[in-house]
Amino acid sequence: MTAQTDETQEAKAPEFGKARLRKEDERLITGQTNWTDNIQLPGMLHIAFLRSPFAHARITSVDVSAARNEPGVVAAYSGADFAAEQGSLPCAWPVTPDIVIPAHPPMATDEVRYVGEAVACVVARDRYAAADALAAIEVDYEELPPVLDIRTALDEDSPQVHEAGNKSFEWVFANGDMDAAIRDAPIVIERTYRQQRLIPAAMEPRAVVCSCVGGEFTLWSATQIPHVLRLMLALVTGIPEQNIRVIAPDVGGGFGSKLQVTAEEVLAVLMARKLGRPVKWTESRSEGNMTTHHGRDQWQRIRLAADSDGRIRGLDVDLLADMGAYLMLVTPGVPLLGAFMFPAIYKMDAYAFKCTGIFTTKMPTDAYRGAGRPEATFAIERIMDELAAHLGVDPLTVRERNWIKHEEFPFTTIAGLTYDSGNYEAATAKAKELFDYDGLRAEQEQRRASNDPVQLGIGISTFTEMCGLAPSRVLGSLAYGAGGWEQASIRMLPTGKVEVVTGSSAHGQGHETAWSQIVADQLGVAFEDIRVLHGDTQVSPKGMDTYGSRSLAVGGMALVSACDKVIEKAKVIAAGLLEASAGDLEWSPGRFAVRGDPDKGVTIAEIALATFAAHNLPDGVEPSIDADATYDPDNFSFPHGTHLCATEIDTETGFVKIRSYVCVDDIGTVVNPLIVEGQVHGGLAQGIAQALYEEAVYDDAGNLVTSTLADYLVPSASDLPSYVTDRTESRAANRLGVKGVGEAGTIASTPAVVNAIVDALRPLGIQDVTMPCTPERVWRAIQDARGTDQASAAELHAARQSDQTQGNSPQGSDMPDQTGGAA
Amino acid sequence: MTEVTVTVDGVKYVDNVEPRLLLVHYLREVVGKTGTPIGCDTSNCGACTVLMNGESVKSCSVLAVQADGADITTIQGLANGDLHPIQQAFHELHALQCGYCTPGMIIAASDLLRENPHPSDEEIREGLEGNLCRCTGYENIVRAVRRAAETGVSS
């Protein structure tokens, strides 16, 4: 691109690519924010829930009568009080025709299936009184055996979570001749990886307020999905949709955890109706850890067949996915989002995928940042390192041998996705240079040679992902219950200012800023003159909300479409004002001018005012240049990047220190580099946290052990490294050229860190460390490998025997055949 | 009920409170200072950090009755008119995304810089380890605190 073109571009789109400071910040840094828990309404009551202390039990009786007599208590309810009206919490993604979707009453009536499931509640004048009165509720349970391990949950003798059994669905995909690939390939590597269960842990706990006046409901909720929630509340409760207004005020993070229709939201609606008074519920953190949906939790068996030069022939994936006790909004769809990503950036002849969704007596899983794609990326990027180790070549070399070359785009992968653009060579070259890859490899050799107690590991992740969810017809073909479009409206105010209404629902992403930048460029109005409205179904009546890195690639494009319509309508009015033919007008951002007479023109603000007055509009032209647009993408978008991580491992303590982390991401064009960098940083932190710190742990009775932030290790500033971030850019096929960045860092970083840990320890014979790679786990792996603990070494040896990397007939793994192969 | 006198952001309040009432609930629900949010119930997250007689405390770990006679500064009273230099630095360096941890983070940073006006990055990270952020990965928070230290918080 020449300098001159750059200047033209700059003149046409001065806001695009500018590091604008965020419009959102002022209210957030001064404490003026409107969080849901801040809302106080006249006469408002507070709800507290009594929750099951058992993972699995029959409820034999619930008596709330004593609680009703406690001070300050207005009402107390058991599940029976809601049975006639509470319906069943929705699952919008029935992935197969024969999927088992058990009834999921918001409040349990006869059986509880995870610790924390609501069994009764109190409504009182303040939150302390409500919590106190829970102690007066009597519940009798008959304990049933828990189901806690998806590897044995399909055994014949396993206790059953639901009458229909523990299997929810089996979903398969295959392309190419996998049998031939496995049979003919000289190298077949098989691994089993554990994707531990995670807790999303947005900093703002869930909260809901509901008022019911004259049959009209207003629900404030800390949600990512006000529009979906409104629809689902109508379907679940039978309240007419037009009588429900959902407001997502400022929302303090989500990461997928607020992409949900929750029991508490439904019950708040029902209680507001019963009582005729507004009600509020805010979860405590320990309540939230138990009862806000969890993420990940898969066992992944993956087989990679390759030629002796490292070229991949086939990839065979067999997943067991823990659904938890029920299917929530998109629970069964999460592993499917990963199904298309296991082949990642690599070319191959055959791909087979099978996922079995299994019920356990734990909190349901659902979307958590990346949702299916981090799991897939982890497995493929881990096994690519195993292939490299088997071949004795650099892990980057084996990737380069297999990846799609930049001149091959657009490229249809073995999973059937068409990647529109990308340049893996460019991102990798830049990352290697920033990282000093060759220098670190040399240092690693030295440390190995000198038997340094602190060993250096280098981890690689050349990830891609699919985001910008999603073309509606693709979602339909995957049995998802809704479309993937997004809505935008532009309102031109008489003063020349602009209101932008978006169906995206930000909860920290900075849409008010980025959307202003996009519209400023499209309409040629000042950034400061634009106000972005969102998150209230009465203000923004139509939308598909924010998740899956979709807001810019879909919602941003909806803005562009709406601006196009504004300009088209304005042109007709401008022609009248200028007494010229519309065909003779030329648009440059902000102004129409008569071709050949640039001084004769009219600005968009002047047109807006003239339209408002409507005194001199051409005959038959409506007095409005406002416009709505609904944009449905043609394709997903495919961000990619090369992430390089250097870890120092103290082999005497097992402590892992991230010494440096470099990532070069290609997320297409960038609206606001400041926001993009922030998204990458935060994404990296969550991916690193999965690798090193976080795991939702249940004990043998099904109690959540990590129920507080003292036990569930969300990392602090002192636990995380500084990051070096950079970008390469290949335009996506949409008009803005944007791909999406919300999940990239999380998807990429987990395998980069674990690969670095295994790379450091590989000379000891270590091939894997189960996440989270705590000092204890790393230390034990080292001790076992060194054989100082004979018993453990024997166990390790046995494990290795069953995990051979060579030969055409790999042995089994620690994921039993009877579960993995259940059909 | 116990009578307490608490000065919050320069205004004196006299209230009768239950002895078990947490300071954070007193601030949010009695005084109406909702700028201080609650992120956990085990004093791990630091979202509710305020200054009590000039030193940072997690207001979920203090009873309102313990604050009797105290001078409390919340995020809503940190600045005099314009933004406090730490607030300004958080804005300029994009040190917040959802903003839920931000009030506590800014208050904790102000106490950190009071004790150590020129901290290293490592000292900033250690000084803020009682405040959790789920959005930013902390990189820009560290940069913002460094910027505030450079521009002079006391100015």
mmCIF file of C-alpha atoms in Angstrom, chain A residues 370-602:
data_model
loop_
_atom_site.group_PDB
_atom_site.id
_atom_site.type_symbol
_atom_site.label_atom_id
_atom_site.label_comp_id
_atom_site.label_asym_id
_atom_site.label_seq_id
_atom_site.Cartn_x
_atom_site.Cartn_y
_atom_site.Cartn_z
ATOM 1 C CA GLY A 370 -13.613 -19.836 23.955
ATOM 2 C CA ALA A 371 -16.281 -22.505 24.522
ATOM 3 C CA GLY A 372 -15.047 -25.679 22.846
ATOM 4 C CA ARG A 373 -12.286 -24.018 20.884
ATOM 5 C CA PRO A 374 -9.728 -23.782 23.730
ATOM 6 C CA GLU A 375 -10.254 -27.477 24.375
ATOM 7 C CA ALA A 376 -9.689 -28.375 20.724
ATOM 8 C CA THR A 377 -6.736 -26.042 20.342
ATOM 9 C CA PHE A 378 -5.125 -27.454 23.448
ATOM 10 C CA ALA A 379 -5.350 -31.032 22.208
ATOM 11 C CA ILE A 380 -4.084 -30.410 18.671
ATOM 12 C CA GLU A 381 -1.290 -28.075 19.745
ATOM 13 C CA ARG A 382 -0.176 -30.487 22.448
ATOM 14 C CA ILE A 383 -0.091 -33.459 20.107
ATOM 15 C CA MET A 384 1.753 -31.473 17.430
ATOM 16 C CA ASP A 385 4.530 -31.107 19.996
ATOM 17 C CA GLU A 386 4.409 -34.849 20.599
ATOM 18 C CA LEU A 387 4.768 -35.438 16.871
ATOM 19 C CA ALA A 388 7.745 -33.103 16.760
ATOM 20 C CA ALA A 389 9.339 -34.883 19.708
ATOM 21 C CA HIS A 390 8.758 -38.239 18.049
ATOM 22 C CA LEU A 391 10.399 -37.009 14.861
ATOM 23 C CA GLY A 392 13.144 -35.200 16.726
ATOM 24 C CA VAL A 393 12.484 -31.955 14.938
ATOM 25 C CA ASP A 394 11.680 -28.462 16.138
ATOM 26 C CA PRO A 395 7.961 -28.116 16.942
ATOM 27 C CA LEU A 396 7.748 -25.099 14.657
ATOM 28 C CA THR A 397 9.155 -27.150 11.788
ATOM 29 C CA VAL A 398 6.498 -29.813 12.068
ATOM 30 C CA ARG A 399 3.798 -27.155 12.191
ATOM 31 C CA GLU A 400 5.180 -25.405 9.128
ATOM 32 C CA ARG A 401 5.237 -28.712 7.261
ATOM 33 C CA ASN A 402 1.508 -29.047 7.783
ATOM 34 C CA TRP A 403 -0.032 -25.630 7.931
ATOM 35 C CA ILE A 404 -2.042 -23.963 5.186
ATOM 36 C CA LYS A 405 0.268 -21.670 3.274
ATOM 37 C CA HIS A 406 -0.779 -18.066 2.930
ATOM 38 C CA GLU A 407 -1.158 -18.350 -0.828
ATOM 39 C CA GLU A 408 -3.619 -21.224 -0.378
ATOM 40 C CA PHE A 409 -6.396 -19.053 1.112
ATOM 41 C CA PRO A 410 -9.329 -19.268 0.908
ATOM 42 C CA PHE A 411 -8.915 -22.845 2.088
ATOM 43 C CA THR A 412 -11.564 -25.394 2.969
ATOM 44 C CA THR A 413 -10.402 -27.532 5.857
ATOM 45 C CA ILE A 414 -11.007 -31.205 6.429
ATOM 46 C CA ALA A 415 -13.641 -30.128 8.982
ATOM 47 C CA GLY A 416 -15.517 -28.319 6.217
ATOM 48 C CA LEU A 417 -14.816 -24.730 7.253
ATOM 49 C CA THR A 418 -13.617 -22.267 4.642
ATOM 50 C CA TYR A 419 -10.893 -20.084 6.108
ATOM 51 C CA ASP A 420 -11.100 -16.782 4.261
ATOM 52 C CA SER A 421 -7.692 -15.382 5.108
ATOM 53 C CA GLY A 422 -4.592 -15.869 7.173
ATOM 54 C CA ASN A 423 -0.847 -15.811 7.115
ATOM 55 C CA TYR A 424 0.702 -18.245 9.564
ATOM 56 C CA GLU A 425 4.191 -17.710 8.166
ATOM 57 C CA ALA A 426 4.097 -13.971 8.844
ATOM 58 C CA ALA A 427 2.764 -14.275 12.394
ATOM 59 C CA THR A 428 5.276 -16.982 13.245
ATOM 60 C CA ALA A 429 8.244 -15.099 11.801
ATOM 61 C CA LYS A 430 7.347 -11.993 13.771
ATOM 62 C CA ALA A 431 6.786 -13.921 16.990
ATOM 63 C CA LYS A 432 10.081 -15.778 16.669
ATOM 64 C CA GLU A 433 11.957 -12.540 16.284
ATOM 65 C CA LEU A 434 10.263 -10.813 19.233
ATOM 66 C CA PHE A 435 10.806 -13.902 21.372
ATOM 67 C CA ASP A 436 14.454 -14.448 20.394
ATOM 68 C CA TYR A 437 13.497 -18.014 19.627
ATOM 69 C CA ASP A 438 16.948 -19.153 18.520
ATOM 70 C CA GLY A 439 18.627 -17.519 21.509
ATOM 71 C CA LEU A 440 16.276 -19.224 23.946
ATOM 72 C CA ARG A 441 16.761 -22.600 22.250
ATOM 73 C CA ALA A 442 20.530 -22.144 22.675
ATOM 74 C CA GLU A 443 20.094 -21.286 26.344
ATOM 75 C CA GLN A 444 17.866 -24.311 26.766
ATOM 76 C CA GLU A 445 20.638 -26.524 25.372
ATOM 77 C CA GLN A 446 23.141 -25.000 27.772
ATOM 78 C CA ARG A 447 20.899 -25.550 30.775
ATOM 79 C CA ARG A 448 20.280 -29.115 29.764
ATOM 80 C CA ALA A 449 23.977 -29.738 29.239
ATOM 81 C CA SER A 450 24.938 -28.242 32.595
ATOM 82 C CA ASN A 451 22.095 -30.060 34.363
ATOM 83 C CA ASP A 452 20.876 -26.727 35.687
ATOM 84 C CA PRO A 453 18.281 -27.212 38.444
ATOM 85 C CA VAL A 454 16.230 -24.550 36.683
ATOM 86 C CA GLN A 455 15.307 -25.881 33.280
ATOM 87 C CA LEU A 456 14.026 -23.783 30.407
ATOM 88 C CA GLY A 457 11.050 -24.792 28.299
ATOM 89 C CA ILE A 458 9.717 -23.265 25.116
ATOM 90 C CA GLY A 459 6.071 -23.666 24.271
ATOM 91 C CA ILE A 460 4.386 -23.000 20.975
ATOM 92 C CA SER A 461 0.808 -22.507 19.997
ATOM 93 C CA THR A 462 0.028 -21.678 16.377
ATOM 94 C CA PHE A 463 -3.672 -21.433 16.972
ATOM 95 C CA THR A 464 -6.670 -20.480 14.956
ATOM 96 C CA GLU A 465 -10.286 -20.262 15.990
ATOM 97 C CA MET A 466 -13.693 -19.726 14.490
ATOM 98 C CA CYS A 467 -15.631 -16.746 15.753
ATOM 99 C CA GLY A 468 -18.077 -14.139 14.653
ATOM 100 C CA LEU A 469 -20.955 -16.459 15.542
ATOM 101 C CA ALA A 470 -22.488 -17.052 13.140
ATOM 102 C CA PRO A 471 -24.155 -17.574 9.749
ATOM 103 C CA SER A 472 -27.759 -18.381 10.666
ATOM 104 C CA ARG A 473 -28.047 -21.187 8.158
ATOM 105 C CA VAL A 474 -24.943 -22.884 9.577
ATOM 106 C CA LEU A 475 -26.412 -22.619 13.074
ATOM 107 C CA GLY A 476 -29.585 -24.141 11.704
ATOM 108 C CA SER A 477 -27.684 -27.049 10.188
ATOM 109 C CA LEU A 478 -26.129 -27.650 13.619
ATOM 110 C CA ALA A 479 -29.596 -27.678 15.244
ATOM 111 C CA TYR A 480 -29.049 -24.458 17.197
ATOM 112 C CA GLY A 481 -32.344 -22.867 18.203
ATOM 113 C CA ALA A 482 -31.741 -19.360 16.895
ATOM 114 C CA GLY A 483 -30.030 -17.355 14.191
ATOM 115 C CA GLY A 484 -26.667 -15.627 14.282
ATOM 116 C CA TRP A 485 -27.521 -12.219 12.896
ATOM 117 C CA GLU A 486 -27.149 -8.880 14.637
ATOM 118 C CA GLN A 487 -29.172 -5.712 14.591
ATOM 119 C CA ALA A 488 -28.262 -2.032 14.489
ATOM 120 C CA SER A 489 -30.220 1.185 14.224
ATOM 121 C CA ILE A 490 -29.007 4.695 13.493
ATOM 122 C CA ARG A 491 -31.075 7.623 14.683
ATOM 123 C CA MET A 492 -30.095 10.977 13.199
ATOM 124 C CA LEU A 493 -31.018 13.678 15.699
ATOM 125 C CA PRO A 494 -32.032 17.183 14.577
ATOM 126 C CA THR A 495 -28.880 18.695 16.067
ATOM 127 C CA GLY A 496 -26.688 16.509 13.916
ATOM 128 C CA LYS A 497 -25.845 14.174 16.748
ATOM 129 C CA VAL A 498 -26.319 10.453 16.361
ATOM 130 C CA GLU A 499 -27.815 7.703 18.470
ATOM 131 C CA VAL A 500 -26.591 4.247 17.642
ATOM 132 C CA VAL A 501 -28.706 1.366 18.882
ATOM 133 C CA THR A 502 -27.004 -2.000 18.882
ATOM 134 C CA GLY A 503 -28.224 -5.508 19.620
ATOM 135 C CA SER A 504 -24.796 -6.370 20.960
ATOM 136 C CA SER A 505 -24.685 -6.282 24.742
ATOM 137 C CA ALA A 506 -21.295 -5.297 26.057
ATOM 138 C CA HIS A 507 -20.098 -6.199 29.536
ATOM 139 C CA GLY A 508 -16.609 -4.721 29.494
ATOM 140 C CA GLN A 509 -15.685 -4.933 25.809
ATOM 141 C CA GLY A 510 -15.885 -1.207 25.058
ATOM 142 C CA HIS A 511 -18.595 -1.218 22.392
ATOM 143 C CA GLU A 512 -19.659 2.338 23.199
ATOM 144 C CA THR A 513 -16.228 3.461 22.068
ATOM 145 C CA ALA A 514 -15.575 1.138 19.138
ATOM 146 C CA TRP A 515 -19.092 1.469 17.736
ATOM 147 C CA SER A 516 -18.746 5.256 17.888
ATOM 148 C CA GLN A 517 -15.531 4.999 15.879
ATOM 149 C CA ILE A 518 -17.148 2.860 13.188
ATOM 150 C CA VAL A 519 -20.202 5.092 12.823
ATOM 151 C CA ALA A 520 -18.092 8.259 12.907
ATOM 152 C CA ASP A 521 -16.202 7.020 9.872
ATOM 153 C CA GLN A 522 -19.231 5.777 8.001
ATOM 154 C CA LEU A 523 -21.309 8.926 8.472
ATOM 155 C CA GLY A 524 -18.536 11.473 8.769
ATOM 156 C CA VAL A 525 -19.706 12.725 12.151
ATOM 157 C CA ALA A 526 -17.563 13.442 15.182
ATOM 158 C CA PHE A 527 -16.738 10.592 17.579
ATOM 159 C CA GLU A 528 -17.967 12.761 20.434
ATOM 160 C CA ASP A 529 -21.320 13.370 18.735
ATOM 161 C CA ILE A 530 -22.306 9.719 18.865
ATOM 162 C CA ARG A 531 -24.038 7.924 21.688
ATOM 163 C CA VAL A 532 -24.322 4.157 21.718
ATOM 164 C CA LEU A 533 -27.396 2.590 23.335
ATOM 165 C CA HIS A 534 -27.619 -1.057 24.239
ATOM 166 C CA GLY A 535 -28.630 -3.626 26.798
ATOM 167 C CA ASP A 536 -32.315 -2.753 27.237
ATOM 168 C CA THR A 537 -34.939 -4.541 25.193
ATOM 169 C CA GLN A 538 -37.126 -1.437 25.240
ATOM 170 C CA VAL A 539 -34.345 0.732 23.810
ATOM 171 C CA SER A 540 -32.772 -1.908 21.620
ATOM 172 C CA PRO A 541 -35.671 -4.225 20.903
ATOM 173 C CA LYS A 542 -33.837 -6.682 18.681
ATOM 174 C CA GLY A 543 -30.523 -8.377 19.118
ATOM 175 C CA MET A 544 -28.551 -11.561 19.537
ATOM 176 C CA ASP A 545 -26.242 -10.187 22.224
ATOM 177 C CA THR A 546 -22.575 -10.677 22.979
ATOM 178 C CA TYR A 547 -20.628 -13.937 23.064
ATOM 179 C CA GLY A 548 -18.375 -15.974 20.802
ATOM 180 C CA SER A 549 -16.279 -12.963 19.725
ATOM 181 C CA ARG A 550 -19.224 -11.980 17.547
ATOM 182 C CA SER A 551 -19.933 -8.369 18.391
ATOM 183 C CA LEU A 552 -17.590 -6.630 15.957
ATOM 184 C CA ALA A 553 -17.659 -9.145 13.114
ATOM 185 C CA VAL A 554 -21.469 -9.333 13.167
ATOM 186 C CA GLY A 555 -22.732 -6.355 15.190
ATOM 187 C CA GLY A 556 -20.107 -4.033 13.716
ATOM 188 C CA MET A 557 -21.117 -5.042 10.231
ATOM 189 C CA ALA A 558 -24.753 -4.378 11.121
ATOM 190 C CA LEU A 559 -23.707 -0.809 11.952
ATOM 191 C CA VAL A 560 -22.128 -0.441 8.528
ATOM 192 C CA SER A 561 -25.277 -1.729 6.830
ATOM 193 C CA ALA A 562 -27.457 0.668 8.808
ATOM 194 C CA CYS A 563 -25.158 3.588 7.936
ATOM 195 C CA ASP A 564 -25.415 2.627 4.256
ATOM 196 C CA LYS A 565 -29.169 2.947 4.499
ATOM 197 C CA VAL A 566 -28.938 6.315 6.255
ATOM 198 C CA ILE A 567 -26.700 7.627 3.491
ATOM 199 C CA GLU A 568 -29.021 6.248 0.816
ATOM 200 C CA LYS A 569 -32.033 7.962 2.371
ATOM 201 C CA ALA A 570 -30.090 11.158 2.999
ATOM 202 C CA LYS A 571 -29.067 11.275 -0.637
ATOM 203 C CA VAL A 572 -32.638 11.691 -1.822
ATOM 204 C CA ILE A 573 -33.229 14.530 0.613
ATOM 205 C CA ALA A 574 -29.876 16.112 -0.207
ATOM 206 C CA ALA A 575 -30.791 16.095 -3.871
ATOM 207 C CA GLY A 576 -33.921 18.049 -3.035
ATOM 208 C CA LEU A 577 -32.046 20.533 -0.875
ATOM 209 C CA LEU A 578 -29.384 21.061 -3.547
ATOM 210 C CA GLU A 579 -31.888 21.050 -6.369
ATOM 211 C CA ALA A 580 -29.766 18.464 -8.115
ATOM 212 C CA SER A 581 -30.344 14.987 -9.372
ATOM 213 C CA ALA A 582 -29.475 12.290 -6.828
ATOM 214 C CA GLY A 583 -27.343 10.681 -9.521
ATOM 215 C CA ASP A 584 -25.162 13.781 -9.625
ATOM 216 C CA LEU A 585 -24.334 13.704 -5.928
ATOM 217 C CA GLU A 586 -21.100 12.400 -4.496
ATOM 218 C CA TRP A 587 -20.768 11.269 -0.909
ATOM 219 C CA SER A 588 -17.642 11.903 1.053
ATOM 220 C CA PRO A 589 -17.894 11.130 4.759
ATOM 221 C CA GLY A 590 -20.253 13.661 6.285
ATOM 222 C CA ARG A 591 -21.298 15.514 3.136
ATOM 223 C CA PHE A 592 -22.994 15.262 -0.231
ATOM 224 C CA ALA A 593 -21.698 17.522 -2.965
ATOM 225 C CA VAL A 594 -22.692 18.032 -6.567
ATOM 226 C CA ARG A 595 -20.282 16.281 -8.885
ATOM 227 C CA GLY A 596 -18.061 18.859 -10.561
ATOM 228 C CA ASP A 597 -19.149 21.590 -8.125
ATOM 229 C CA PRO A 598 -17.673 20.597 -4.767
ATOM 230 C CA ASP A 599 -18.605 23.885 -3.104
ATOM 231 C CA LYS A 600 -22.246 23.108 -3.624
ATOM 232 C CA GLY A 601 -23.008 20.597 -0.923
ATOM 233 C CA VAL A 602 -24.887 19.788 2.218
#
